[in-house]
Amino acid sequence: KSDGQLGPQTSFIQNEGSGMNPARQAGPHAHFIRVTNDNKYVMVADLGIDKALAYRFDSTTGTLAPADSGFAKLDPGSGPRHIAFPPSGQFVYVLNELSSTVTLFSLETENGVMKTKQTLSTLPDNFSGMNTAAEIAVDGKGRFLYVSNRGDNSIGLFRINSKDGNLTPVEWISSGGKTPRHFEIDPTGQWLFAANQDSDNIVVFRIDQTSGRLIQISKQFNIKSPVCIRFLPKQ
């Protein structure tokens, strides 16, 4: 409402199904939602049923209705966790927690149809062991994509092809701690803050504005089990 209070519920949708991982996918797990840049659709990453779902969003009534495509399937056992868009809104990047991959979809903005274009590992080729992918973000100019890995304890950088959205791996850098569950790029686009949940620290990286590479600086914050970072707009 105009005073900030929440009014009556305008929409409710219950996903259905399950996945191949009984420990993590016994039922639907709508892990993340994001409104598209044009405010026409709500995208949902459901970790439990290996789907990225698209809903038409009526910004006047606040209601949701399935888009023409309804959903896009991810590989069985992928566990889609988070979603990111470039500024153009033409592409959808889905981070898959359980398979440690990122999947690129094209997005037809007139009907919400998503088509699979590419799937890449979030990990360097020489990694071995257990890992779950955690966070994904596109820089403000739509040139670079970042992901975090819990296990490898790294942040991966990928270059974005502006024409087709395809990703090219650039580098992986230590998150400066253990279990980088979340990271956030500041509003200026110059800094990346990595929240390392199991080492109790937030590490600050400078973002090279030409290459997208991360340079760790000496500044960090010690805080118990950081799991999410948000920047508030100036009042």
PDB file of C-alpha atoms in Angstrom, residues 19-223:
ATOM      1  CA  GLY A  19      13.351 -34.622  -8.898  1.00  0.00           C
ATOM      2  CA  MET A  20      15.830 -37.463  -9.003  1.00  0.00           C
ATOM      3  CA  ASN A  21      17.710 -36.479  -5.820  1.00  0.00           C
ATOM      4  CA  PRO A  22      15.578 -37.807  -2.921  1.00  0.00           C
ATOM      5  CA  ALA A  23      17.495 -35.823  -0.315  1.00  0.00           C
ATOM      6  CA  ARG A  24      17.049 -32.459  -2.033  1.00  0.00           C
ATOM      7  CA  GLN A  25      14.239 -32.965  -4.553  1.00  0.00           C
ATOM      8  CA  ALA A  26      11.495 -34.906  -2.802  1.00  0.00           C
ATOM      9  CA  GLY A  27       9.035 -32.162  -3.782  1.00  0.00           C
ATOM     10  CA  PRO A  28       8.886 -28.680  -5.291  1.00  0.00           C
ATOM     11  CA  HIS A  29      11.315 -26.119  -3.867  1.00  0.00           C
ATOM     12  CA  ALA A  30      10.706 -22.680  -5.338  1.00  0.00           C
ATOM     13  CA  HIS A  31      14.131 -21.363  -4.362  1.00  0.00           C
ATOM     14  CA  PHE A  32      14.207 -18.003  -6.134  1.00  0.00           C
ATOM     15  CA  ILE A  33      12.021 -15.558  -8.052  1.00  0.00           C
ATOM     16  CA  ARG A  34      12.901 -12.534 -10.169  1.00  0.00           C
ATOM     17  CA  VAL A  35      10.826 -10.089 -12.172  1.00  0.00           C
ATOM     18  CA  THR A  36      12.106  -9.512 -15.726  1.00  0.00           C
ATOM     19  CA  ASN A  37      13.578  -6.122 -16.613  1.00  0.00           C
ATOM     20  CA  ASP A  38      10.454  -5.132 -18.562  1.00  0.00           C
ATOM     21  CA  ASN A  39       8.201  -6.041 -15.580  1.00  0.00           C
ATOM     22  CA  LYS A  40       6.149  -8.422 -17.762  1.00  0.00           C
ATOM     23  CA  TYR A  41       7.167 -11.792 -16.315  1.00  0.00           C
ATOM     24  CA  VAL A  42       8.138 -13.431 -13.059  1.00  0.00           C
ATOM     25  CA  MET A  43      10.766 -16.160 -13.413  1.00  0.00           C
ATOM     26  CA  VAL A  44      11.002 -18.903 -10.798  1.00  0.00           C
ATOM     27  CA  ALA A  45      13.896 -21.288 -10.184  1.00  0.00           C
ATOM     28  CA  ASP A  46      12.417 -24.446  -8.631  1.00  0.00           C
ATOM     29  CA  LEU A  47      15.272 -26.551  -7.270  1.00  0.00           C
ATOM     30  CA  GLY A  48      13.031 -29.483  -6.414  1.00  0.00           C
ATOM     31  CA  ILE A  49      11.560 -30.130  -9.867  1.00  0.00           C
ATOM     32  CA  ASP A  50      14.428 -29.046 -12.164  1.00  0.00           C
ATOM     33  CA  LYS A  51      12.419 -26.319 -13.869  1.00  0.00           C
ATOM     34  CA  ALA A  52      12.661 -22.610 -14.568  1.00  0.00           C
ATOM     35  CA  LEU A  53       9.074 -21.398 -14.691  1.00  0.00           C
ATOM     36  CA  ALA A  54       7.745 -18.283 -16.408  1.00  0.00           C
ATOM     37  CA  TYR A  55       4.616 -16.438 -15.286  1.00  0.00           C
ATOM     38  CA  ARG A  56       2.967 -13.430 -16.864  1.00  0.00           C
ATOM     39  CA  PHE A  57       2.862 -10.603 -14.350  1.00  0.00           C
ATOM     40  CA  ASP A  58       0.070  -8.050 -14.266  1.00  0.00           C
ATOM     41  CA  SER A  59       1.635  -5.098 -12.474  1.00  0.00           C
ATOM     42  CA  THR A  60      -1.772  -3.429 -12.025  1.00  0.00           C
ATOM     43  CA  THR A  61      -3.517  -6.290 -10.235  1.00  0.00           C
ATOM     44  CA  GLY A  62      -0.425  -8.111  -8.954  1.00  0.00           C
ATOM     45  CA  THR A  63      -1.594 -11.413 -10.413  1.00  0.00           C
ATOM     46  CA  LEU A  64       0.419 -14.199 -12.036  1.00  0.00           C
ATOM     47  CA  ALA A  65      -0.584 -16.514 -14.887  1.00  0.00           C
ATOM     48  CA  PRO A  66       1.508 -19.179 -16.666  1.00  0.00           C
ATOM     49  CA  ALA A  67       3.304 -17.845 -19.739  1.00  0.00           C
ATOM     50  CA  ASP A  68       2.854 -19.556 -23.104  1.00  0.00           C
ATOM     51  CA  SER A  69       5.867 -21.805 -22.520  1.00  0.00           C
ATOM     52  CA  GLY A  70       4.937 -22.506 -18.896  1.00  0.00           C
ATOM     53  CA  PHE A  71       8.428 -23.644 -17.985  1.00  0.00           C
ATOM     54  CA  ALA A  72      11.850 -24.687 -19.246  1.00  0.00           C
ATOM     55  CA  LYS A  73      13.360 -28.004 -18.205  1.00  0.00           C
ATOM     56  CA  LEU A  74      16.836 -28.301 -16.755  1.00  0.00           C
ATOM     57  CA  ASP A  75      18.852 -31.530 -16.794  1.00  0.00           C
ATOM     58  CA  PRO A  76      17.592 -34.074 -14.232  1.00  0.00           C
ATOM     59  CA  GLY A  77      19.217 -33.477 -10.857  1.00  0.00           C
ATOM     60  CA  SER A  78      20.479 -30.004 -11.781  1.00  0.00           C
ATOM     61  CA  GLY A  79      18.693 -28.193  -8.970  1.00  0.00           C
ATOM     62  CA  PRO A  80      18.131 -24.691 -10.404  1.00  0.00           C
ATOM     63  CA  ARG A  81      18.856 -22.218  -7.618  1.00  0.00           C
ATOM     64  CA  HIS A  82      19.123 -18.604  -8.826  1.00  0.00           C
ATOM     65  CA  ILE A  83      18.439 -16.563 -11.986  1.00  0.00           C
ATOM     66  CA  ALA A  84      20.148 -13.553 -13.570  1.00  0.00           C
ATOM     67  CA  PHE A  85      19.383 -11.353 -16.591  1.00  0.00           C
ATOM     68  CA  PRO A  86      21.569  -9.017 -18.654  1.00  0.00           C
ATOM     69  CA  PRO A  87      20.272  -5.437 -19.070  1.00  0.00           C
ATOM     70  CA  SER A  88      18.952  -6.273 -22.562  1.00  0.00           C
ATOM     71  CA  GLY A  89      16.488  -8.789 -21.089  1.00  0.00           C
ATOM     72  CA  GLN A  90      16.974 -11.086 -24.094  1.00  0.00           C
ATOM     73  CA  PHE A  91      18.580 -13.907 -22.132  1.00  0.00           C
ATOM     74  CA  VAL A  92      18.049 -15.823 -18.897  1.00  0.00           C
ATOM     75  CA  TYR A  93      20.940 -17.362 -16.959  1.00  0.00           C
ATOM     76  CA  VAL A  94      19.974 -20.126 -14.509  1.00  0.00           C
ATOM     77  CA  LEU A  95      22.467 -21.266 -11.885  1.00  0.00           C
ATOM     78  CA  ASN A  96      22.096 -24.966 -11.051  1.00  0.00           C
ATOM     79  CA  GLU A  97      23.147 -25.700  -7.486  1.00  0.00           C
ATOM     80  CA  LEU A  98      23.368 -29.496  -7.508  1.00  0.00           C
ATOM     81  CA  SER A  99      25.165 -29.953 -10.846  1.00  0.00           C
ATOM     82  CA  SER A 100      27.364 -26.829 -10.502  1.00  0.00           C
ATOM     83  CA  THR A 101      26.385 -25.564 -13.941  1.00  0.00           C
ATOM     84  CA  VAL A 102      24.898 -22.436 -15.492  1.00  0.00           C
ATOM     85  CA  THR A 103      22.331 -22.737 -18.285  1.00  0.00           C
ATOM     86  CA  LEU A 104      21.619 -20.004 -20.812  1.00  0.00           C
ATOM     87  CA  PHE A 105      18.133 -19.567 -22.267  1.00  0.00           C
ATOM     88  CA  SER A 106      16.972 -17.130 -24.893  1.00  0.00           C
ATOM     89  CA  LEU A 107      13.792 -15.301 -23.870  1.00  0.00           C
ATOM     90  CA  GLU A 108      11.035 -14.320 -26.279  1.00  0.00           C
ATOM     91  CA  THR A 109       9.663 -11.264 -24.506  1.00  0.00           C
ATOM     92  CA  GLU A 110       6.343 -11.275 -26.372  1.00  0.00           C
ATOM     93  CA  ASN A 111       5.280 -14.694 -25.003  1.00  0.00           C
ATOM     94  CA  GLY A 112       7.777 -15.712 -22.314  1.00  0.00           C
ATOM     95  CA  VAL A 113       9.069 -18.733 -24.234  1.00  0.00           C
ATOM     96  CA  MET A 114      12.558 -19.844 -23.150  1.00  0.00           C
ATOM     97  CA  LYS A 115      14.851 -21.897 -25.384  1.00  0.00           C
ATOM     98  CA  THR A 116      17.999 -23.643 -24.161  1.00  0.00           C
ATOM     99  CA  LYS A 117      21.204 -22.362 -25.778  1.00  0.00           C
ATOM    100  CA  GLN A 118      24.167 -23.390 -23.629  1.00  0.00           C
ATOM    101  CA  THR A 119      25.158 -25.153 -20.402  1.00  0.00           C
ATOM    102  CA  LEU A 120      28.603 -24.736 -18.830  1.00  0.00           C
ATOM    103  CA  SER A 121      30.257 -25.908 -15.623  1.00  0.00           C
ATOM    104  CA  THR A 122      30.741 -23.281 -12.937  1.00  0.00           C
ATOM    105  CA  LEU A 123      33.990 -25.020 -11.951  1.00  0.00           C
ATOM    106  CA  PRO A 124      37.556 -24.993 -13.295  1.00  0.00           C
ATOM    107  CA  ASP A 125      38.603 -28.102 -15.194  1.00  0.00           C
ATOM    108  CA  ASN A 126      41.106 -29.171 -12.533  1.00  0.00           C
ATOM    109  CA  PHE A 127      38.612 -29.225  -9.644  1.00  0.00           C
ATOM    110  CA  SER A 128      37.684 -32.513  -7.980  1.00  0.00           C
ATOM    111  CA  GLY A 129      35.505 -33.077  -4.957  1.00  0.00           C
ATOM    112  CA  MET A 130      32.116 -31.953  -3.691  1.00  0.00           C
ATOM    113  CA  ASN A 131      30.709 -28.584  -4.741  1.00  0.00           C
ATOM    114  CA  THR A 132      27.421 -26.737  -4.868  1.00  0.00           C
ATOM    115  CA  ALA A 133      26.940 -23.547  -6.859  1.00  0.00           C
ATOM    116  CA  ALA A 134      25.487 -20.666  -4.855  1.00  0.00           C
ATOM    117  CA  GLU A 135      25.165 -17.228  -6.463  1.00  0.00           C
ATOM    118  CA  ILE A 136      25.041 -15.694  -9.940  1.00  0.00           C
ATOM    119  CA  ALA A 137      25.102 -12.085 -11.143  1.00  0.00           C
ATOM    120  CA  VAL A 138      25.542 -10.103 -14.362  1.00  0.00           C
ATOM    121  CA  ASP A 139      27.413  -6.807 -14.270  1.00  0.00           C
ATOM    122  CA  GLY A 140      25.469  -3.624 -14.952  1.00  0.00           C
ATOM    123  CA  LYS A 141      26.644  -3.350 -18.562  1.00  0.00           C
ATOM    124  CA  GLY A 142      25.845  -6.958 -19.450  1.00  0.00           C
ATOM    125  CA  ARG A 143      29.434  -7.843 -20.362  1.00  0.00           C
ATOM    126  CA  PHE A 144      30.363 -10.279 -17.604  1.00  0.00           C
ATOM    127  CA  LEU A 145      28.730 -12.997 -15.512  1.00  0.00           C
ATOM    128  CA  TYR A 146      29.941 -14.116 -12.091  1.00  0.00           C
ATOM    129  CA  VAL A 147      29.161 -17.300 -10.126  1.00  0.00           C
ATOM    130  CA  SER A 148      30.230 -18.607  -6.725  1.00  0.00           C
ATOM    131  CA  ASN A 149      31.209 -22.156  -5.811  1.00  0.00           C
ATOM    132  CA  ARG A 150      30.894 -23.718  -2.370  1.00  0.00           C
ATOM    133  CA  GLY A 151      33.521 -26.456  -2.229  1.00  0.00           C
ATOM    134  CA  ASP A 152      35.981 -24.929  -4.669  1.00  0.00           C
ATOM    135  CA  ASN A 153      35.476 -21.713  -2.635  1.00  0.00           C
ATOM    136  CA  SER A 154      35.832 -19.637  -5.745  1.00  0.00           C
ATOM    137  CA  ILE A 155      34.162 -16.993  -7.847  1.00  0.00           C
ATOM    138  CA  GLY A 156      34.102 -17.736 -11.561  1.00  0.00           C
ATOM    139  CA  LEU A 157      34.111 -15.072 -14.269  1.00  0.00           C
ATOM    140  CA  PHE A 158      32.552 -15.570 -17.712  1.00  0.00           C
ATOM    141  CA  ARG A 159      32.516 -13.180 -20.653  1.00  0.00           C
ATOM    142  CA  ILE A 160      29.091 -12.608 -22.265  1.00  0.00           C
ATOM    143  CA  ASN A 161      28.719 -12.445 -26.045  1.00  0.00           C
ATOM    144  CA  SER A 162      26.383  -9.479 -26.538  1.00  0.00           C
ATOM    145  CA  LYS A 163      24.900 -10.932 -29.744  1.00  0.00           C
ATOM    146  CA  ASP A 164      23.900 -14.442 -28.677  1.00  0.00           C
ATOM    147  CA  GLY A 165      24.403 -14.366 -24.896  1.00  0.00           C
ATOM    148  CA  ASN A 166      26.888 -17.258 -24.958  1.00  0.00           C
ATOM    149  CA  LEU A 167      29.400 -17.507 -22.139  1.00  0.00           C
ATOM    150  CA  THR A 168      33.174 -17.919 -22.352  1.00  0.00           C
ATOM    151  CA  PRO A 169      35.107 -18.819 -19.169  1.00  0.00           C
ATOM    152  CA  VAL A 170      37.738 -16.258 -18.196  1.00  0.00           C
ATOM    153  CA  GLU A 171      39.052 -17.174 -14.751  1.00  0.00           C
ATOM    154  CA  TRP A 172      38.352 -18.450 -11.242  1.00  0.00           C
ATOM    155  CA  ILE A 173      39.595 -16.655  -8.152  1.00  0.00           C
ATOM    156  CA  SER A 174      39.512 -17.601  -4.472  1.00  0.00           C
ATOM    157  CA  SER A 175      36.566 -16.080  -2.626  1.00  0.00           C
ATOM    158  CA  GLY A 176      38.968 -15.232   0.200  1.00  0.00           C
ATOM    159  CA  GLY A 177      37.237 -17.590   2.601  1.00  0.00           C
ATOM    160  CA  LYS A 178      35.103 -20.700   2.900  1.00  0.00           C
ATOM    161  CA  THR A 179      31.640 -21.316   1.423  1.00  0.00           C
ATOM    162  CA  PRO A 180      30.836 -18.176  -0.607  1.00  0.00           C
ATOM    163  CA  ARG A 181      27.072 -18.477  -0.287  1.00  0.00           C
ATOM    164  CA  HIS A 182      26.395 -15.023  -1.682  1.00  0.00           C
ATOM    165  CA  PHE A 183      28.054 -12.037  -3.304  1.00  0.00           C
ATOM    166  CA  GLU A 184      26.827  -8.663  -4.488  1.00  0.00           C
ATOM    167  CA  ILE A 185      28.106  -6.044  -6.918  1.00  0.00           C
ATOM    168  CA  ASP A 186      27.777  -2.529  -5.519  1.00  0.00           C
ATOM    169  CA  PRO A 187      25.609   0.066  -7.356  1.00  0.00           C
ATOM    170  CA  THR A 188      28.652   1.735  -8.936  1.00  0.00           C
ATOM    171  CA  GLY A 189      29.755  -1.556 -10.527  1.00  0.00           C
ATOM    172  CA  GLN A 190      33.266  -1.101  -9.188  1.00  0.00           C
ATOM    173  CA  TRP A 191      33.230  -3.512  -6.251  1.00  0.00           C
ATOM    174  CA  LEU A 192      32.174  -7.081  -5.531  1.00  0.00           C
ATOM    175  CA  PHE A 193      31.503  -8.157  -1.927  1.00  0.00           C
ATOM    176  CA  ALA A 194      31.751 -11.919  -1.270  1.00  0.00           C
ATOM    177  CA  ALA A 195      30.009 -13.371   1.800  1.00  0.00           C
ATOM    178  CA  ASN A 196      31.895 -16.457   3.020  1.00  0.00           C
ATOM    179  CA  GLN A 197      29.454 -18.210   5.329  1.00  0.00           C
ATOM    180  CA  ASP A 198      31.787 -20.731   6.993  1.00  0.00           C
ATOM    181  CA  SER A 199      34.825 -18.489   7.488  1.00  0.00           C
ATOM    182  CA  ASP A 200      32.819 -15.597   8.955  1.00  0.00           C
ATOM    183  CA  ASN A 201      34.087 -12.921   6.590  1.00  0.00           C
ATOM    184  CA  ILE A 202      33.027 -10.636   3.763  1.00  0.00           C
ATOM    185  CA  VAL A 203      35.846 -10.051   1.289  1.00  0.00           C
ATOM    186  CA  VAL A 204      35.996  -7.020  -1.016  1.00  0.00           C
ATOM    187  CA  PHE A 205      37.201  -7.221  -4.637  1.00  0.00           C
ATOM    188  CA  ARG A 206      37.826  -4.403  -7.076  1.00  0.00           C
ATOM    189  CA  ILE A 207      36.287  -5.109 -10.517  1.00  0.00           C
ATOM    190  CA  ASP A 208      38.527  -4.261 -13.461  1.00  0.00           C
ATOM    191  CA  GLN A 209      36.212  -2.237 -15.693  1.00  0.00           C
ATOM    192  CA  THR A 210      37.834  -3.462 -18.911  1.00  0.00           C
ATOM    193  CA  SER A 211      38.371  -7.174 -18.297  1.00  0.00           C
ATOM    194  CA  GLY A 212      35.849  -7.877 -15.534  1.00  0.00           C
ATOM    195  CA  ARG A 213      38.578  -9.549 -13.497  1.00  0.00           C
ATOM    196  CA  LEU A 214      38.469  -9.396  -9.708  1.00  0.00           C
ATOM    197  CA  ILE A 215      41.322  -7.972  -7.630  1.00  0.00           C
ATOM    198  CA  GLN A 216      41.144  -8.715  -3.923  1.00  0.00           C
ATOM    199  CA  ILE A 217      41.962  -5.727  -1.750  1.00  0.00           C
ATOM    200  CA  SER A 218      42.996  -5.732   1.897  1.00  0.00           C
ATOM    201  CA  LYS A 219      39.565  -4.571   3.080  1.00  0.00           C
ATOM    202  CA  GLN A 220      37.298  -7.219   4.593  1.00  0.00           C
ATOM    203  CA  PHE A 221      34.619  -7.457   7.271  1.00  0.00           C
ATOM    204  CA  ASN A 222      34.421 -10.062  10.004  1.00  0.00           C
ATOM    205  CA  ILE A 223      30.816 -11.075  10.658  1.00  0.00           C
TER     206      ILE A 223
END
